[in-house]
Coordinates of C-alpha atoms and ligand atoms in Angstrom, one line a residue:
X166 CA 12.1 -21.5 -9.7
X167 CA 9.8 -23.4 -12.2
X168 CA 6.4 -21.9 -12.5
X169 CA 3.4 -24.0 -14.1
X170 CA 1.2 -22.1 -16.4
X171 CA -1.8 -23.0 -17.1
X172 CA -3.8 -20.4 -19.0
X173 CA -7.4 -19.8 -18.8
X174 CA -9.6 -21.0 -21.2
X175 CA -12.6 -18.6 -20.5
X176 CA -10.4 -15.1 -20.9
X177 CA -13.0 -12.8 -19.3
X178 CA -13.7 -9.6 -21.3
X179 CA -11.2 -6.9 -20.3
X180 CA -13.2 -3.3 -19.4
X181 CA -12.8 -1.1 -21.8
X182 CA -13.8 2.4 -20.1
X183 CA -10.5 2.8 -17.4
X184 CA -13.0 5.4 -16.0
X185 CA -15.1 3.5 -14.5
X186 CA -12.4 0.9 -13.4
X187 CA -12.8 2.1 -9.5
X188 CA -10.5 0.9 -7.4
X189 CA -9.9 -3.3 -6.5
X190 CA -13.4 -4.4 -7.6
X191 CA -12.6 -6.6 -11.1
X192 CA -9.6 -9.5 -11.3
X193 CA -7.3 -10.3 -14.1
X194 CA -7.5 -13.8 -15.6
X195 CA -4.9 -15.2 -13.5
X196 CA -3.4 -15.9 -10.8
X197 CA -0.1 -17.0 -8.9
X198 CA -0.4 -19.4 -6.4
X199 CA 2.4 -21.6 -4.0
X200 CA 1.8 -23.6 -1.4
X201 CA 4.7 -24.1 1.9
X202 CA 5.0 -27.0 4.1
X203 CA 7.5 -27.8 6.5
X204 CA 9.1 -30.8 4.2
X205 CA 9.5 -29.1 0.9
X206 CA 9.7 -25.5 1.6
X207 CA 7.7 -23.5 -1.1
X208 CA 7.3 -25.3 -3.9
X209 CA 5.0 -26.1 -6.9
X210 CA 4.7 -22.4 -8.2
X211 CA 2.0 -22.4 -10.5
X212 CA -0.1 -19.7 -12.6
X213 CA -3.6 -20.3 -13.1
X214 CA -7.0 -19.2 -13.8
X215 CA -7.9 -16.7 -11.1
X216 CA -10.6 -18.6 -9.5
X217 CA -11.6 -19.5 -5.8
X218 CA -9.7 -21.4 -4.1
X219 CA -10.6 -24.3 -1.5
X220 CA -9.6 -23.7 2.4
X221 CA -10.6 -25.9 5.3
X222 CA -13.2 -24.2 7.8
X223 CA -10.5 -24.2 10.2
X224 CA -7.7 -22.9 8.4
X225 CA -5.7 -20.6 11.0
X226 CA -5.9 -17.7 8.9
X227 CA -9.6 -17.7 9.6
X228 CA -9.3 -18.0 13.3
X229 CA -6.1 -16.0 14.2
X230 CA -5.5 -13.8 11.6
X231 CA -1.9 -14.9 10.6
X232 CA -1.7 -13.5 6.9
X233 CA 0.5 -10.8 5.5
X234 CA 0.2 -8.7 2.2
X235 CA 1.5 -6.3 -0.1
X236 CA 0.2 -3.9 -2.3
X237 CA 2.1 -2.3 -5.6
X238 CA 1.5 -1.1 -9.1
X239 CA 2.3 -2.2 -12.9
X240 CA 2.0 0.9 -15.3
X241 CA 1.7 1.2 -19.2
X242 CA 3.7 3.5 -20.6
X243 CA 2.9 5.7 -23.8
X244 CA 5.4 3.8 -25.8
X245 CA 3.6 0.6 -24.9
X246 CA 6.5 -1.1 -22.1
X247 CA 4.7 -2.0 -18.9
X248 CA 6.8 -1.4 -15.9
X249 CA 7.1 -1.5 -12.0
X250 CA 8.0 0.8 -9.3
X251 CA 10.9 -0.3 -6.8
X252 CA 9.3 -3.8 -6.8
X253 CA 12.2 -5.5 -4.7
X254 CA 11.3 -2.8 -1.9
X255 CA 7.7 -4.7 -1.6
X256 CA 9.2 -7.7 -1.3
X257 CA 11.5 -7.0 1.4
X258 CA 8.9 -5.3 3.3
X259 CA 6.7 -8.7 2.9
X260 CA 9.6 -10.7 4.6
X261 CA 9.7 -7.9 7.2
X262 CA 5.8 -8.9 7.9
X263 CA 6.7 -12.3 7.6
X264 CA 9.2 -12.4 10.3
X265 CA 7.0 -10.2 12.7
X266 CA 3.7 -12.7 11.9
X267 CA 6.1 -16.0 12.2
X268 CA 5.2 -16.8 8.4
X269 CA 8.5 -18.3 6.3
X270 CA 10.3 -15.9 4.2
X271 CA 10.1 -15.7 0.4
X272 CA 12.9 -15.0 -1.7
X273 CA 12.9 -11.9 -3.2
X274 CA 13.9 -13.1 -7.0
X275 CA 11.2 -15.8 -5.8
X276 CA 8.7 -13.4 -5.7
X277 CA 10.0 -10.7 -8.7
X278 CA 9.8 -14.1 -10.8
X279 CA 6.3 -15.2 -9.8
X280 CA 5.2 -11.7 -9.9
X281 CA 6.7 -10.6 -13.6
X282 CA 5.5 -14.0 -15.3
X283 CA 2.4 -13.1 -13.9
X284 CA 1.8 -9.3 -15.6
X285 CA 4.2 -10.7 -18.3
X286 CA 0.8 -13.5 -19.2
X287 CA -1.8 -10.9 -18.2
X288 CA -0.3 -8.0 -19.6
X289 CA -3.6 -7.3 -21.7
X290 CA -5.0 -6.5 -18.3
X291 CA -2.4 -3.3 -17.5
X292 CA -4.5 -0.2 -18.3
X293 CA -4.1 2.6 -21.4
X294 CA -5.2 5.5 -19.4
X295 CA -3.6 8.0 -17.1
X296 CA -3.8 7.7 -13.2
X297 CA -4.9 4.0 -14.0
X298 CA -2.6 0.6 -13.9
X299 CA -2.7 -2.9 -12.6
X300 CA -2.8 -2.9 -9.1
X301 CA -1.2 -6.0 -7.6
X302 CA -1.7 -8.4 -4.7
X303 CA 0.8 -10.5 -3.3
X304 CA -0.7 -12.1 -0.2
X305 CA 0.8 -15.0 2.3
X306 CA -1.7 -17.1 4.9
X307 CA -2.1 -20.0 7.4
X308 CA -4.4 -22.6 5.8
X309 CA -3.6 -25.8 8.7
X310 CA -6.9 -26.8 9.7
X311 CA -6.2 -26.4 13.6
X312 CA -7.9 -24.9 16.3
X313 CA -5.5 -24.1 18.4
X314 CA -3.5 -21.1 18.5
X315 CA 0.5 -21.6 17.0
X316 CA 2.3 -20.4 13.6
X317 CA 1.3 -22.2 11.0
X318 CA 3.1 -25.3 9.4
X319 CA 1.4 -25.1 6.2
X320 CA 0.8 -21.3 3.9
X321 CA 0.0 -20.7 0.7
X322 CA 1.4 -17.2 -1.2
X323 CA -1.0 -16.3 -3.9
X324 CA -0.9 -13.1 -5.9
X325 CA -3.7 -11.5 -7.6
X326 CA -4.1 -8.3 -10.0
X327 CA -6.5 -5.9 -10.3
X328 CA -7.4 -2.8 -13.2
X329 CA -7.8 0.4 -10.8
X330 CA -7.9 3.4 -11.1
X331 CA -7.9 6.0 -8.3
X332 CA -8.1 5.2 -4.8
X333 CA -9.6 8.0 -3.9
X334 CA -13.5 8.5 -5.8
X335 CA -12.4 12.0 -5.8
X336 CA -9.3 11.8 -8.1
X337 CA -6.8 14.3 -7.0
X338 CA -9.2 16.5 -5.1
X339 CA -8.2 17.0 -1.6
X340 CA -10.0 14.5 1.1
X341 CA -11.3 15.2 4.3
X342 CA -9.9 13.4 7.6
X343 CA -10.6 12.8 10.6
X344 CA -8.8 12.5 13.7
X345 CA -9.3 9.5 15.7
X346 CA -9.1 10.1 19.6
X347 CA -11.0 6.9 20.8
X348 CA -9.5 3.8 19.0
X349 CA -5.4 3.1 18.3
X350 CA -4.6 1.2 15.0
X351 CA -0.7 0.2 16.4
X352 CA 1.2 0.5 19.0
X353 CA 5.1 0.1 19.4
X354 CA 5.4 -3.8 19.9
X355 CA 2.4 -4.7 18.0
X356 CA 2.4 -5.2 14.2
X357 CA 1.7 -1.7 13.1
X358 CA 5.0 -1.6 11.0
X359 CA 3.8 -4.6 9.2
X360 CA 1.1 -5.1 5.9
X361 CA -1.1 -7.6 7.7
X362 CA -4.5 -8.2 7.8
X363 CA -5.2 -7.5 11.9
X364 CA -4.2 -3.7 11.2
X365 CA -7.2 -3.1 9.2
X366 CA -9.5 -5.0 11.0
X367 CA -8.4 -3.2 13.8
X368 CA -9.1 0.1 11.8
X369 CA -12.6 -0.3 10.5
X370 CA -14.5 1.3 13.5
X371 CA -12.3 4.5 13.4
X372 CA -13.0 4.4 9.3
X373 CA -16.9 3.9 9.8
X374 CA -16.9 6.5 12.1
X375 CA -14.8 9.1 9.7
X376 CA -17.3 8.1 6.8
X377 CA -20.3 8.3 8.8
X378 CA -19.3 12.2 9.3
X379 CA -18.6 12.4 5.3
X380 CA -14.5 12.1 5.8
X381 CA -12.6 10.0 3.3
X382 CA -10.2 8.2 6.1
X383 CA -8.7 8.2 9.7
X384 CA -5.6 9.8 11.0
X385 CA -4.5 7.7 13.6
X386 CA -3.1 8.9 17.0
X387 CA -0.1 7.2 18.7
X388 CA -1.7 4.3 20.9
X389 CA -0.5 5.2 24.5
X390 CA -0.4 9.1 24.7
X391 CA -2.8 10.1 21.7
X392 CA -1.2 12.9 21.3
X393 CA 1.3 12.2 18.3
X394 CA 0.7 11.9 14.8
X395 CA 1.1 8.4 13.1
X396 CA -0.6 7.6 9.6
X397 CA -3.5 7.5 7.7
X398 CA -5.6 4.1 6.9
X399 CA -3.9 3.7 3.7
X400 CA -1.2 6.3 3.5
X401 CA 1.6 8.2 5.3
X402 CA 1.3 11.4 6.5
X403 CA 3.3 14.7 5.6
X404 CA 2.7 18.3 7.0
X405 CA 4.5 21.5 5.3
X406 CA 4.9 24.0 8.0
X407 CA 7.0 26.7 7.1
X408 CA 9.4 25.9 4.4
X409 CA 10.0 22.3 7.0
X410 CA 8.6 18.8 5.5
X411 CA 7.6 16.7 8.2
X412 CA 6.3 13.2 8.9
X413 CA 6.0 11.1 11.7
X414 CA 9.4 9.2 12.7
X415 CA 9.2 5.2 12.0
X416 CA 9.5 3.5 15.2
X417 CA 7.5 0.6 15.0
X418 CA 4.0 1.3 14.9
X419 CA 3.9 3.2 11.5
X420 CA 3.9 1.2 8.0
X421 CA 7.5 2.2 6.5
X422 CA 5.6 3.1 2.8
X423 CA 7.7 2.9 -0.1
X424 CA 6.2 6.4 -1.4
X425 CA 6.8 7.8 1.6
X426 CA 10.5 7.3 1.3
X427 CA 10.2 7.8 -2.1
X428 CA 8.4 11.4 -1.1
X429 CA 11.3 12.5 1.4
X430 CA 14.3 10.9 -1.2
X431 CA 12.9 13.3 -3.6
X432 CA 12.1 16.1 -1.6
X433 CA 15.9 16.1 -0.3
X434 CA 17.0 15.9 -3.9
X435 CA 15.0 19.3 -4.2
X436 CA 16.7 20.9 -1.3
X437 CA 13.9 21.3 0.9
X438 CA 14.3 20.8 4.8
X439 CA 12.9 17.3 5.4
X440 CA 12.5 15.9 9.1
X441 CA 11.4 12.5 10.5
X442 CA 10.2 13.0 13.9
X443 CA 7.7 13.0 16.2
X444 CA 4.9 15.5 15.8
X445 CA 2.0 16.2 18.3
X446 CA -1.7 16.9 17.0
X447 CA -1.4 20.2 19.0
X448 CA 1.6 21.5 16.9
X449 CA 0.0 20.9 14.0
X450 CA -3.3 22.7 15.2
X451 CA -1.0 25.4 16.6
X452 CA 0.8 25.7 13.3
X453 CA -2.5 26.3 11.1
X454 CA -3.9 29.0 14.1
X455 CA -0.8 30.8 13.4
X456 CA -0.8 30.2 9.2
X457 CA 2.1 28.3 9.3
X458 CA 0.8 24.9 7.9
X459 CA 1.0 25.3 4.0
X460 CA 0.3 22.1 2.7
X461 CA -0.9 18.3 4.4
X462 CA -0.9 15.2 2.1
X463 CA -0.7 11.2 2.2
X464 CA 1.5 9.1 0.2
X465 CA 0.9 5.5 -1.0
X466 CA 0.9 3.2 -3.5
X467 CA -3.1 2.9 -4.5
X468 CA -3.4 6.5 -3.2
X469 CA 0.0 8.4 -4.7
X470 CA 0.1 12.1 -3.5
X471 CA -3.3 12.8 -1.7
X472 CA -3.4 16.2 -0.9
X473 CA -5.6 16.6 2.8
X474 CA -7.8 19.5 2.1
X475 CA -10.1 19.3 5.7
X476 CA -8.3 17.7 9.0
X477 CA -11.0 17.9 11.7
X478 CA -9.8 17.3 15.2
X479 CA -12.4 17.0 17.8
X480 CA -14.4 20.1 16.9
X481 CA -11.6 21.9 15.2
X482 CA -12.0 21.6 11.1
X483 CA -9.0 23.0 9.9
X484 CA -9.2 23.7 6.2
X485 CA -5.5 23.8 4.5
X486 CA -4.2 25.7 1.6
X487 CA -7.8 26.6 1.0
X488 CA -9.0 22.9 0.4
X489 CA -6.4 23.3 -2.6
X490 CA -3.5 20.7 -3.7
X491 CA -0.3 22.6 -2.8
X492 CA 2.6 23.1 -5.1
X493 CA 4.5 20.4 -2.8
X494 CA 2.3 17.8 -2.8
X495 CA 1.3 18.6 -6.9
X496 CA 5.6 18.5 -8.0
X497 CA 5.7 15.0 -6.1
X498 CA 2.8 13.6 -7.5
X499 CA 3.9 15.0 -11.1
X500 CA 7.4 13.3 -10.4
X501 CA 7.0 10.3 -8.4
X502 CA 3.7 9.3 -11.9
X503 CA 6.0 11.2 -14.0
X504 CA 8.7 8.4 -13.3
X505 CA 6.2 5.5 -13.0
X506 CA 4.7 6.5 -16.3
X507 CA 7.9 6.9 -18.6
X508 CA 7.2 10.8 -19.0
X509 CA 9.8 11.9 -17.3
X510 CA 13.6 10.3 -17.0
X511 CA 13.8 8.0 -13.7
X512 CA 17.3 9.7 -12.6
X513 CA 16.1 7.8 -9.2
X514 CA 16.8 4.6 -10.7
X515 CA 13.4 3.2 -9.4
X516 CA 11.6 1.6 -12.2
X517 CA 12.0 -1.6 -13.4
X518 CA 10.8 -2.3 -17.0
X519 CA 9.4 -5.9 -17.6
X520 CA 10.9 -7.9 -20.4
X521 CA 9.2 -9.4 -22.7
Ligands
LIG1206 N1 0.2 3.1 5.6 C1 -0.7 2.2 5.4 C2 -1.5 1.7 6.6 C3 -0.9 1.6 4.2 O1 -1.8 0.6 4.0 C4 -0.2 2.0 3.1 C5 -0.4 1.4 1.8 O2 0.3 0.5 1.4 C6 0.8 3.0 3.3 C7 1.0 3.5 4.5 C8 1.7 3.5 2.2 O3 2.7 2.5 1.8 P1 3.2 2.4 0.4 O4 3.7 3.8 0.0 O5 4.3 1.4 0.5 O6 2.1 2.0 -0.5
LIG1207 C1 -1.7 0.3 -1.0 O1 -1.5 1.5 -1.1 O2 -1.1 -0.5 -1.7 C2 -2.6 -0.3 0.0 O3 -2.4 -1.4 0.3 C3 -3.6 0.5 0.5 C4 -4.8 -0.3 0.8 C5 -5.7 -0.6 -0.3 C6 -4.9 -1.1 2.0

């Protein structure tokens, strides 16, 4: 694929202080942007100055939500190399969304391409500090000024980066969260196993509501019985009770994470007992009545290893591992940034280092 580059000729000043980076607030100087039509396919891939862009009042995306997205990471490692994490596994997922949301496919090598050209120009932008990196957004929208509701004959698939640092304002501290018995993010047959934009919207209520009682996010319920476990708003879910790793089974309403598989690929490697399979809200309660539930955390790109220090169900706070990170969750977070990070070796095979 030939890529157009255009470089800016304004570079904005790149913050200095990674501490005060936050997370998805300030924009690198460029960005990747390809437009699809039904006669040429994706074509004219060009990099340019990250800058708004110009969309029709009645693009589709704005009406109908059809738009897909990804979300990954490019780290600096202490011998300078900047590098991502299982990159292709991104890009399959965003052809899984594609399918689901009727959007056309993008090659993979497509997308690595448009992708590692981009960090390659911007590479100024990848953070120094540890816990912080360029946090990068592929993203893929309707933009046919039409009313009416159909998939799309026109997209465009833009990708933008971002200097973060934690998700989480807390760092590693454990969060607080919040069981959510009155809204349903997914539901088998919807999009839940999907990255698009509908999944959120359809999880701000449930988030307002956690934040208004001081929790960090929302663990979401299956949609028709509310009774089993599914995910968190921007993470998986794992529960250590006993010496047994579980989390919730994939079977279409839960986003398949890449650090979640990551998580139970590793965990394996260790020996421990990992199980995918359905869990109930009750067994969990029922495990941390009888001090069986060591250790709850979330796994996600922008979030890593999140250790779940509070998880209130209706009027039931159950505080785990003494609001502490557990040695589970604090060995995969030390591995999984370990590997991301060059500090330790990536016997996984998972990073890929870009070439300059
Ligand atoms: N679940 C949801 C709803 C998410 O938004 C994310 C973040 O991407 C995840 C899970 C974790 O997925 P991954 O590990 O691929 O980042
Ligand atoms: C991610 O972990 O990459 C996410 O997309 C989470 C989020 C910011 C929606």
């Amino acid at each position: 694929m030939d890529i157009k580059i255009t470089k800016t000729t304004a570079p904005k000043p790149i913050p200095k202080d990674d501490s005060k980076l936050g997370f998805g607030r300030v924009f690198s100087d460029h960005m990747f942007i390809m437009p699809y039509d039904r006669e040429n396919g994706w074509h004219n891939a060009e990099i340019k100055p990250f800058g708004d862009i110009s969309l029709s009042p009645a693009a589709m995306v704005l009406h109908y939500g059809q738009e897909i997205f990804e979300g990954l990471k490019a780290y600096r490692t202490a011998s300078g190399d900047i590098q991502l994490f299982r990159p292709e596994k991104n890009f399959e997922r965003l052809n899984v969304s594609a399918k689901r949301l009727v959007i056309p496919e993008i090659p993979v090598e497509d997308a690595m391409q448009a992708l590692t050209e981009l960090v390659k120009l911007d590479k100024d932008w990848v953070p120094h500090s540890d816990g912080a990196s360029l946090y990068i957004r592929p993203f893929v929208f309707a933009v046919d000024p039409f009313v009416g509701v159909r998939p799309g004959d026109y997209y465009y698939f833009i990708i933008i980066t971002s200097p973060s640092g934690p998700y989480y304002s807390t760092g590693l501290s454990p969060v607080g969260i919040y069981v959510e018995e009155n809204y349903v993010r997914a539901v088998k047959g919807g999009m839940g196993y999907t990255k698009t934009g509908g999944n959120y919207a359809a999880s701000l209520a449930g988030q307002d509501e956690a934040h208004k009682q001081n929790f960090s996010q929302v663990l979401w319920l299956d949609g028709v019985e509310r009774k089993y476990v599914e995910e968190v708003g921007a993470m998986n879910i794992f529960f250590v009770i006993d010496d047994e790793i579980i989390t919730p089974v994939l079977e279409g309403s839960v986003l398949p994470g890449i650090t979640r598989i990551s998580a139970i690929e590793l965990c394996k490697k260790w020996g421990y007992k990992v199980t995918e399979r359905k869990i109930s809200i009750e067994e969990i309660a029922r495990a941390h009545n009888g001090g069986a539930l060591k250790e709850v955390f979330g796994t996600g790109t922008a979030a890593v290893i999140s250790p779940v220090g509070v998880l209130k169900w209706g009027d039931n706070a159950m505080t785990i591992n003494d609001d502490k990170m557990g040695d589970i969750s604090k060995k995969l977070y030390d591995t999984l940034t370990g590997i991301q990070y060059s500090k330790i070796p990536d016997d996984m095979g998972w990073v890929r280092k870009i070439k300059f």
